[in-house]
CSV table of C-alpha atoms in Angstrom, one decimal:
chain,number,residue,atom,x,y,z
F,733,UNK,CA,62.2,95.9,88.5
F,734,UNK,CA,62.7,92.8,86.4
F,735,UNK,CA,64.8,92.3,83.2
F,736,UNK,CA,62.4,91.6,80.3
F,737,UNK,CA,64.9,91.4,77.5
F,738,UNK,CA,68.6,91.7,76.7
F,739,UNK,CA,70.1,91.8,73.2
F,740,UNK,CA,73.6,92.1,71.7
F,741,UNK,CA,74.1,94.7,69.1
F,742,UNK,CA,77.2,94.5,66.8
F,743,UNK,CA,78.1,97.5,64.7
F,744,UNK,CA,81.1,98.7,62.7
F,745,UNK,CA,81.1,102.5,62.3
F,746,UNK,CA,84.7,102.5,61.2
F,747,UNK,CA,85.6,99.7,63.7
F,748,UNK,CA,83.7,97.0,65.5
F,749,UNK,CA,81.8,97.5,68.8
F,750,UNK,CA,79.7,95.1,70.8
F,751,UNK,CA,76.9,96.6,72.9
F,752,UNK,CA,74.5,94.9,75.3
F,753,UNK,CA,71.1,96.6,75.8
F,754,UNK,CA,69.1,95.5,78.8
F,755,UNK,CA,65.4,96.4,79.1
F,756,UNK,CA,63.2,96.2,82.2
F,757,UNK,CA,59.5,95.9,83.0
F,758,UNK,CA,59.6,99.5,84.2
F,759,UNK,CA,60.3,100.8,80.7
F,760,UNK,CA,63.9,101.8,81.6
F,761,UNK,CA,66.8,100.4,79.7
F,762,UNK,CA,70.6,100.5,80.1
F,763,UNK,CA,73.5,99.8,77.8
F,764,UNK,CA,77.0,98.3,78.3
F,765,UNK,CA,80.1,97.8,76.2
F,766,UNK,CA,81.4,94.3,75.6
F,767,UNK,CA,84.0,95.0,72.9
F,768,UNK,CA,87.2,92.9,72.7
F,769,UNK,CA,89.3,94.3,69.9
F,770,UNK,CA,90.0,91.6,67.3
F,771,UNK,CA,88.0,88.9,69.2
F,772,UNK,CA,84.6,90.6,69.2
F,773,UNK,CA,82.5,87.6,68.2
F,774,UNK,CA,83.9,85.5,71.0
F,775,UNK,CA,82.2,87.8,73.5
F,776,UNK,CA,79.0,88.0,71.3
F,777,UNK,CA,78.7,84.2,71.6
F,778,UNK,CA,79.4,84.2,75.3
F,779,UNK,CA,76.7,86.8,75.9
F,780,UNK,CA,74.1,85.3,73.6
F,781,UNK,CA,74.5,81.7,74.5
F,782,UNK,CA,75.3,81.8,78.2
F,783,UNK,CA,74.6,85.2,79.8
F,784,UNK,CA,71.5,86.7,78.2
F,785,UNK,CA,69.2,83.6,78.9
F,786,UNK,CA,70.2,83.8,82.5
F,787,UNK,CA,69.3,87.5,82.8
F,788,UNK,CA,65.6,87.3,81.9
F,789,UNK,CA,63.4,87.7,85.0
F,790,UNK,CA,66.2,88.8,87.3
F,791,UNK,CA,65.9,91.9,89.5
F,792,UNK,CA,67.8,94.7,87.7
F,793,UNK,CA,68.4,96.5,91.0
F,794,UNK,CA,70.6,93.7,92.5
F,795,UNK,CA,73.9,94.7,90.7
F,796,UNK,CA,76.2,93.1,93.3
F,797,UNK,CA,74.4,89.8,93.3
F,798,UNK,CA,74.3,89.8,89.5
F,799,UNK,CA,78.1,90.4,89.4
F,800,UNK,CA,78.7,87.5,91.8
F,801,UNK,CA,76.3,85.3,89.9
F,802,UNK,CA,78.2,85.9,86.6
F,803,UNK,CA,81.6,85.6,88.1
F,804,UNK,CA,81.4,83.0,90.8
F,805,UNK,CA,78.6,81.1,89.2
F,806,UNK,CA,80.5,80.6,85.9
F,807,UNK,CA,83.2,78.4,87.5
F,808,UNK,CA,85.4,79.1,84.5
F,809,UNK,CA,86.1,82.5,85.8
F,810,UNK,CA,88.3,85.4,84.7
F,811,UNK,CA,89.8,86.0,81.3
F,812,UNK,CA,89.1,88.7,78.7
F,813,UNK,CA,85.9,87.2,77.2
F,814,UNK,CA,84.2,86.4,80.5
F,815,UNK,CA,85.1,89.7,82.1
F,816,UNK,CA,83.9,91.8,79.2
F,817,UNK,CA,80.6,90.0,79.2
F,818,UNK,CA,80.2,90.7,82.9
F,819,UNK,CA,81.3,94.3,82.3
F,820,UNK,CA,78.5,94.8,79.7
F,821,UNK,CA,75.9,93.6,82.1
F,822,UNK,CA,77.3,95.6,85.0
F,823,UNK,CA,77.5,98.9,83.0
F,824,UNK,CA,73.9,98.4,81.8
F,825,UNK,CA,72.6,97.8,85.3
F,826,UNK,CA,74.4,100.8,86.8
F,827,UNK,CA,73.0,102.8,83.9
F,828,UNK,CA,69.4,101.6,84.7
F,829,UNK,CA,69.8,102.2,88.4
F,830,UNK,CA,71.1,105.8,87.9
F,831,UNK,CA,68.3,106.5,85.5
F,832,UNK,CA,65.6,105.3,87.9
F,833,UNK,CA,67.3,107.4,90.6
F,834,UNK,CA,67.3,110.3,88.2
F,835,UNK,CA,71.0,110.9,88.9
F,836,UNK,CA,74.1,111.0,86.8
F,837,UNK,CA,76.0,107.9,87.6
F,838,UNK,CA,78.8,109.7,89.5
F,839,UNK,CA,76.3,110.9,92.0
F,840,UNK,CA,75.0,107.4,92.5
F,841,UNK,CA,78.6,106.2,93.1
F,842,UNK,CA,79.0,108.7,95.9
F,843,UNK,CA,79.4,112.1,94.2
F,844,UNK,CA,82.2,113.8,92.4
F,845,UNK,CA,85.7,114.0,93.9
F,846,UNK,CA,86.7,116.7,91.3
F,847,UNK,CA,85.2,119.1,88.9
F,848,UNK,CA,86.6,117.5,85.7
F,849,UNK,CA,88.8,114.7,84.4
F,850,UNK,CA,92.3,115.2,83.1
F,851,UNK,CA,92.8,113.3,79.8
F,852,UNK,CA,95.7,112.6,77.5
F,853,UNK,CA,95.7,112.3,73.7
F,854,UNK,CA,97.9,110.4,71.2
F,855,UNK,CA,100.4,112.1,69.1
F,856,UNK,CA,102.4,110.1,66.6
F,857,UNK,CA,104.5,110.4,63.4
F,858,UNK,CA,106.6,108.5,61.0
F,859,UNK,CA,109.7,110.2,62.4
F,860,UNK,CA,110.6,112.5,65.3
F,861,UNK,CA,109.9,115.7,63.4
F,862,UNK,CA,106.4,114.5,62.5
F,863,UNK,CA,105.7,113.5,66.1
F,864,UNK,CA,107.0,116.9,67.5
F,865,UNK,CA,104.6,118.7,65.1
F,866,UNK,CA,101.7,116.3,66.1
F,867,UNK,CA,102.3,117.1,69.8
F,868,UNK,CA,102.1,120.8,69.0
F,869,UNK,CA,98.7,120.3,67.4
F,870,UNK,CA,97.4,118.6,70.6
F,871,UNK,CA,98.7,121.4,72.7
F,872,UNK,CA,96.9,123.8,70.4
F,873,UNK,CA,93.7,121.8,71.0
F,874,UNK,CA,94.1,122.4,74.7
F,875,UNK,CA,95.6,119.1,75.9
F,876,UNK,CA,97.7,119.3,79.0
F,877,UNK,CA,99.0,115.7,78.6
F,878,UNK,CA,100.0,113.9,75.4
F,879,UNK,CA,101.3,110.4,74.7
F,880,UNK,CA,104.1,110.5,72.1
F,881,UNK,CA,105.1,107.7,69.7
F,882,UNK,CA,107.3,107.8,66.7
F,883,UNK,CA,108.5,105.6,63.9
F,884,UNK,CA,111.9,103.9,64.3
F,885,UNK,CA,114.4,103.9,61.4
F,886,UNK,CA,114.5,100.4,59.8
F,887,UNK,CA,111.5,99.1,61.8
F,888,UNK,CA,108.5,98.1,59.6
F,889,UNK,CA,105.1,99.5,60.9
F,890,UNK,CA,106.3,100.6,64.3
F,891,UNK,CA,103.7,100.3,67.1
F,892,UNK,CA,101.8,103.5,67.8
F,893,UNK,CA,102.2,105.2,64.5
F,894,UNK,CA,98.6,105.6,63.3
F,895,UNK,CA,97.0,106.2,59.9
F,896,UNK,CA,95.7,109.6,60.9
F,897,UNK,CA,96.1,112.6,63.2
F,898,UNK,CA,93.4,111.8,65.7
F,899,UNK,CA,92.1,108.3,65.1
F,900,UNK,CA,94.3,105.2,65.6
F,901,UNK,CA,92.9,101.8,64.8
F,902,UNK,CA,95.6,99.1,64.5
F,903,UNK,CA,93.1,96.3,63.7
F,904,UNK,CA,93.5,96.6,60.0
F,905,UNK,CA,92.8,93.3,58.3
F,906,UNK,CA,90.8,90.1,58.6
F,907,UNK,CA,94.0,88.2,59.3
F,908,UNK,CA,96.9,89.7,61.4
F,909,UNK,CA,99.3,92.0,59.7
F,910,UNK,CA,103.0,91.1,60.4
F,911,UNK,CA,105.1,94.0,61.8
F,912,UNK,CA,108.8,94.0,62.8
F,913,UNK,CA,110.6,94.9,65.9
F,914,UNK,CA,114.2,95.9,66.8
F,915,UNK,CA,114.8,96.6,70.5
F,916,UNK,CA,118.3,98.1,70.2
F,917,UNK,CA,117.1,100.5,67.6
F,918,UNK,CA,114.1,101.5,69.7
F,919,UNK,CA,116.2,102.0,72.9
F,920,UNK,CA,118.6,104.3,70.9
F,921,UNK,CA,115.8,106.2,69.2
F,922,UNK,CA,113.0,106.8,71.7
F,923,UNK,CA,115.0,109.1,74.1
F,924,UNK,CA,115.8,111.3,71.1
F,925,UNK,CA,112.1,111.9,70.6
F,926,UNK,CA,111.7,113.3,74.2
F,927,UNK,CA,114.9,115.3,73.8
F,928,UNK,CA,113.2,117.0,70.9
F,929,UNK,CA,109.9,117.5,72.6
F,930,UNK,CA,111.3,119.0,75.8
F,931,UNK,CA,113.5,121.2,73.6
F,932,UNK,CA,110.5,122.5,71.7
F,933,UNK,CA,107.8,122.7,74.3
F,934,UNK,CA,109.6,122.8,77.6
F,935,UNK,CA,108.2,121.1,80.8
F,936,UNK,CA,104.7,122.5,80.5
F,937,UNK,CA,102.9,119.6,78.9
F,938,UNK,CA,102.8,116.2,80.6
F,939,UNK,CA,104.4,113.6,78.3
F,940,UNK,CA,103.6,109.9,78.3
F,941,UNK,CA,105.0,106.9,76.3
F,942,UNK,CA,103.7,103.4,75.6
F,943,UNK,CA,106.3,100.6,75.3
F,944,UNK,CA,103.6,98.0,74.6
F,945,UNK,CA,105.2,95.1,76.4
F,946,UNK,CA,108.3,95.1,74.1
F,947,UNK,CA,111.2,95.1,76.6
F,948,UNK,CA,112.7,92.8,79.1
F,949,UNK,CA,112.8,94.2,82.7
F,950,UNK,CA,116.4,95.3,82.5
F,951,UNK,CA,115.8,96.9,79.0
F,952,UNK,CA,112.8,98.7,80.5
F,953,UNK,CA,115.0,99.9,83.4
F,954,UNK,CA,117.5,101.3,80.9
F,955,UNK,CA,114.7,103.2,79.1
F,956,UNK,CA,113.3,104.5,82.3
F,957,UNK,CA,116.7,105.7,83.4
F,958,UNK,CA,117.4,107.4,80.0
F,959,UNK,CA,114.0,109.3,80.2
F,960,UNK,CA,114.4,110.5,83.8
F,961,UNK,CA,115.7,114.0,82.7
F,962,UNK,CA,112.4,114.5,80.8
F,963,UNK,CA,110.2,114.0,83.9
F,964,UNK,CA,107.8,111.7,82.1
F,965,UNK,CA,104.2,111.4,83.4
F,966,UNK,CA,104.7,107.7,82.9
F,967,UNK,CA,106.0,104.9,80.7
F,968,UNK,CA,103.3,102.3,80.0
F,969,UNK,CA,103.5,98.5,79.7
F,970,UNK,CA,107.3,98.5,79.9
F,971,UNK,CA,107.5,94.7,80.1
F,972,UNK,CA,104.9,91.9,80.0
F,973,UNK,CA,103.3,91.8,83.4
F,974,UNK,CA,102.4,88.1,83.7
F,975,UNK,CA,105.5,88.0,85.9
F,976,UNK,CA,104.6,90.9,88.3
F,977,UNK,CA,107.9,90.5,90.1
F,978,UNK,CA,109.6,91.8,87.0
F,979,UNK,CA,108.6,95.3,87.8
F,980,UNK,CA,110.7,95.2,90.9
F,981,UNK,CA,113.8,95.1,88.8
F,982,UNK,CA,112.7,98.1,86.8
F,983,UNK,CA,111.8,100.0,90.0
F,984,UNK,CA,115.3,99.4,91.5
F,985,UNK,CA,116.9,101.2,88.6
F,986,UNK,CA,114.6,104.2,87.7
F,987,UNK,CA,112.3,106.8,89.2
F,988,UNK,CA,110.4,107.2,86.0
F,989,UNK,CA,106.7,106.5,86.9
F,990,UNK,CA,105.3,103.1,85.7
F,991,UNK,CA,101.8,102.4,84.4
F,992,UNK,CA,100.4,99.0,83.5
F,993,UNK,CA,97.1,97.1,83.3
F,994,UNK,CA,95.1,97.6,80.2
F,995,UNK,CA,95.0,93.9,79.5
F,996,UNK,CA,94.3,92.9,83.1
F,997,UNK,CA,90.9,91.5,83.9
F,998,UNK,CA,90.7,91.1,87.7
F,999,UNK,CA,92.2,92.5,90.9
F,1000,UNK,CA,94.4,89.4,91.1
F,1001,UNK,CA,96.3,90.4,88.0
F,1002,UNK,CA,97.4,93.6,89.7
F,1003,UNK,CA,97.5,92.6,93.4
F,1004,UNK,CA,101.3,92.1,93.8
F,1005,UNK,CA,102.1,95.2,91.6
F,1006,UNK,CA,99.9,97.4,93.8
F,1007,UNK,CA,100.6,96.1,97.3
F,1008,UNK,CA,104.4,96.1,96.7
F,1009,UNK,CA,104.1,99.6,95.1
F,1010,UNK,CA,105.9,98.4,92.0
F,1011,UNK,CA,103.7,100.7,89.8
F,1012,UNK,CA,102.4,104.2,90.1
F,1013,UNK,CA,99.2,103.9,87.9
F,1014,UNK,CA,96.8,101.0,87.3
F,1015,UNK,CA,95.4,101.2,83.8
F,1016,UNK,CA,92.5,98.7,84.1
F,1017,UNK,CA,89.2,100.0,82.6
F,1018,UNK,CA,85.5,99.4,83.0
F,1019,UNK,CA,85.1,97.0,80.1
F,1020,UNK,CA,88.2,95.0,80.7
F,1021,UNK,CA,87.8,94.6,84.5
F,1022,UNK,CA,84.3,93.3,84.8
F,1023,UNK,CA,82.5,96.7,85.0
F,1024,UNK,CA,82.2,99.5,87.6
F,1025,UNK,CA,81.5,97.1,90.4
F,1026,UNK,CA,84.9,95.4,90.2
F,1027,UNK,CA,86.9,98.5,89.1
F,1028,UNK,CA,85.8,100.3,92.3
F,1029,UNK,CA,87.3,97.5,94.4
F,1030,UNK,CA,90.5,97.8,92.4
F,1031,UNK,CA,90.6,101.6,92.9
F,1032,UNK,CA,90.0,101.3,96.6
F,1033,UNK,CA,92.7,98.7,97.0
F,1034,UNK,CA,95.1,100.8,94.9
F,1035,UNK,CA,94.4,103.9,97.1
F,1036,UNK,CA,95.8,102.1,100.2
F,1037,UNK,CA,99.2,102.0,98.4
F,1038,UNK,CA,99.1,105.5,96.8
F,1039,UNK,CA,98.6,104.0,93.3
F,1040,UNK,CA,96.4,106.1,91.1
F,1041,UNK,CA,94.1,105.2,88.2
F,1042,UNK,CA,94.9,105.8,84.6
F,1043,UNK,CA,92.2,103.9,82.7
F,1044,UNK,CA,92.8,102.6,79.2
F,1045,UNK,CA,90.7,104.6,76.7
F,1046,UNK,CA,91.7,103.8,73.2
F,1047,UNK,CA,89.2,103.7,70.3
F,1048,UNK,CA,88.9,99.9,70.7
F,1049,UNK,CA,86.5,100.8,73.5
F,1050,UNK,CA,83.2,102.2,72.5
F,1051,UNK,CA,81.8,105.6,73.8
F,1052,UNK,CA,79.7,103.5,76.2
F,1053,UNK,CA,82.9,102.6,78.1
F,1054,UNK,CA,84.3,106.1,77.8
F,1055,UNK,CA,81.1,107.5,79.4
F,1056,UNK,CA,81.1,105.0,82.2
F,1057,UNK,CA,84.8,105.4,82.8
F,1058,UNK,CA,84.4,109.2,83.1
F,1059,UNK,CA,81.7,108.8,85.8
F,1060,UNK,CA,84.1,106.4,87.6
F,1061,UNK,CA,87.0,108.9,87.1
F,1062,UNK,CA,85.0,111.8,88.5
F,1063,UNK,CA,84.2,109.7,91.6
F,1064,UNK,CA,87.5,107.9,92.2
F,1065,UNK,CA,89.4,109.6,95.0
F,1066,UNK,CA,92.7,108.3,93.7
F,1067,UNK,CA,92.1,109.2,90.0
F,1068,UNK,CA,95.3,110.0,88.1
F,1069,UNK,CA,94.5,110.5,84.4
F,1070,UNK,CA,92.2,109.1,81.6
F,1071,UNK,CA,93.3,108.1,78.2
F,1072,UNK,CA,91.2,109.8,75.5
F,1073,UNK,CA,91.5,108.7,71.9
F,1074,UNK,CA,88.8,110.5,70.0
F,1075,UNK,CA,86.3,108.4,68.2
F,1076,UNK,CA,85.4,109.1,64.5
F,1077,UNK,CA,82.4,111.2,63.6
F,1078,UNK,CA,80.5,108.1,62.4
F,1079,UNK,CA,81.1,106.3,65.7
F,1080,UNK,CA,79.9,109.4,67.7
F,1081,UNK,CA,76.8,109.4,65.6
F,1082,UNK,CA,76.0,105.8,66.5
F,1083,UNK,CA,76.7,106.5,70.2
F,1084,UNK,CA,75.3,109.9,71.1
F,1085,UNK,CA,76.8,111.0,74.4
F,1086,UNK,CA,76.7,113.6,77.1
F,1087,UNK,CA,80.4,113.9,77.8
F,1088,UNK,CA,82.5,116.8,76.3
F,1089,UNK,CA,86.1,117.9,76.0
F,1090,UNK,CA,87.3,121.3,77.2
F,1091,UNK,CA,90.8,122.7,78.1
F,1092,UNK,CA,92.5,119.3,78.3
F,1093,UNK,CA,89.8,117.7,80.4
F,1094,UNK,CA,86.6,115.8,79.9
F,1095,UNK,CA,83.3,116.0,81.9
F,1096,UNK,CA,80.8,113.1,81.8
F,1097,UNK,CA,77.9,115.4,81.8
F,1098,UNK,CA,74.8,115.4,84.0
F,1099,UNK,CA,72.5,113.2,82.1
F,1100,UNK,CA,70.9,110.5,84.1
F,1101,UNK,CA,72.8,107.2,83.9
F,1102,UNK,CA,76.2,107.1,82.3
F,1103,UNK,CA,75.0,109.5,79.6
F,1104,UNK,CA,75.7,107.3,76.5
F,1105,UNK,CA,73.0,105.8,74.2
F,1106,UNK,CA,73.0,103.8,70.9
F,1107,UNK,CA,71.1,104.7,67.7
F,1108,UNK,CA,70.1,101.2,66.7
F,1109,UNK,CA,68.8,102.2,63.3
F,1110,UNK,CA,72.1,103.8,62.5
F,1111,UNK,CA,74.1,101.0,64.0
F,1112,UNK,CA,72.4,98.5,61.7
F,1113,UNK,CA,73.8,100.4,58.7
F,1114,UNK,CA,77.3,99.5,59.8
F,1115,UNK,CA,77.6,95.7,59.7
F,1116,UNK,CA,80.4,93.8,61.4
F,1117,UNK,CA,83.7,93.6,59.5
F,1118,UNK,CA,86.3,91.0,60.6
F,1119,UNK,CA,89.5,92.8,61.7
F,1120,UNK,CA,92.5,91.5,63.6
F,1121,UNK,CA,95.2,93.1,65.6
F,1122,UNK,CA,98.8,92.9,64.1
F,1123,UNK,CA,101.5,90.6,65.3
F,1124,UNK,CA,105.2,91.4,65.6
F,1125,UNK,CA,108.4,89.5,64.8
F,1126,UNK,CA,112.0,90.2,65.5
F,1127,UNK,CA,114.2,90.7,62.5
F,1128,UNK,CA,115.3,87.0,62.6
F,1129,UNK,CA,111.6,85.9,62.5
F,1130,UNK,CA,111.1,85.2,66.2
F,1131,UNK,CA,107.6,86.0,67.4
F,1132,UNK,CA,107.5,89.0,69.8
F,1133,UNK,CA,105.0,91.0,71.7
F,1134,UNK,CA,102.9,93.2,69.6
């Protein structure tokens, strides 16, 4: 079964997505996601100029060999651009193989480890009262787990406060929007949000919170300690993880569970954090970590240290990644939770899919392959629109982590 063509499809049904479609001489095709939010065209060039020409004529069944060819053979390995290009090929080849086998992808991976996949949604508001009400709406929709973010008094365009109830897309302009940050104000304000949430809803719903790399390790330890009474499901990205040892300091001071990894690309980015049990959840996802082939290795490694998966699943990933991730989640023995930010209706129309939401969980469906397709005619009606992620500065003008 040889690859006869591969093409890159860029579409913007409300936000930009990069999709790779691989076709074979057997008439079976597969699709993969290659989206890199705010840097989409860098991956497009990598795929079109360097990857696609090398795919033609290759055996589509040899997924492992293809992964090694694109990773080891590149010499300039790793990084978000390279790994997303590899992920798109890998997803598409697994899609093809499962279709040929006439199986849903999770069966081809070894079968389901559970009946459904626990997901969490995003609730946010301009202030605490708005966020409390937003969490209530997610509970009413059936969510068992909710990430809660709130605006901070005096902080311009606080991270996590979206422009709508269900859809959050921070890439809002061709050039980066400048936001502000004030760590002392945040550390004083954030615990009050969870005081209010537990007071209103009790300890039934799981609550999560994203710090978005804003704190130093000792500041993160202080936040984790202050949130301990609220029994958080996790705090995410508490401090930048380039220095993996930094999480040891946080761990020494708090029992609040820690999650990290959405910007990681390979197992090497997470090795020390996992093997030293400095985190509880690894948040790497299919598109960021070079596809299902590599993410399975990461999950197996994490399982040895009782670290569970918690894959990134914001709307900067297309429904193709969500579909593939859900098949991975249903298989993974050490699955923890899956982020699920709902795509817009126009995005769902471009990417018809088999997965569905019910009672706080998702199921990937039983369609052959990963269960997500692309309507190319409809995709063509949504041309690419440049959009960059914001940047953040402290009040004195110092650049900070967005």
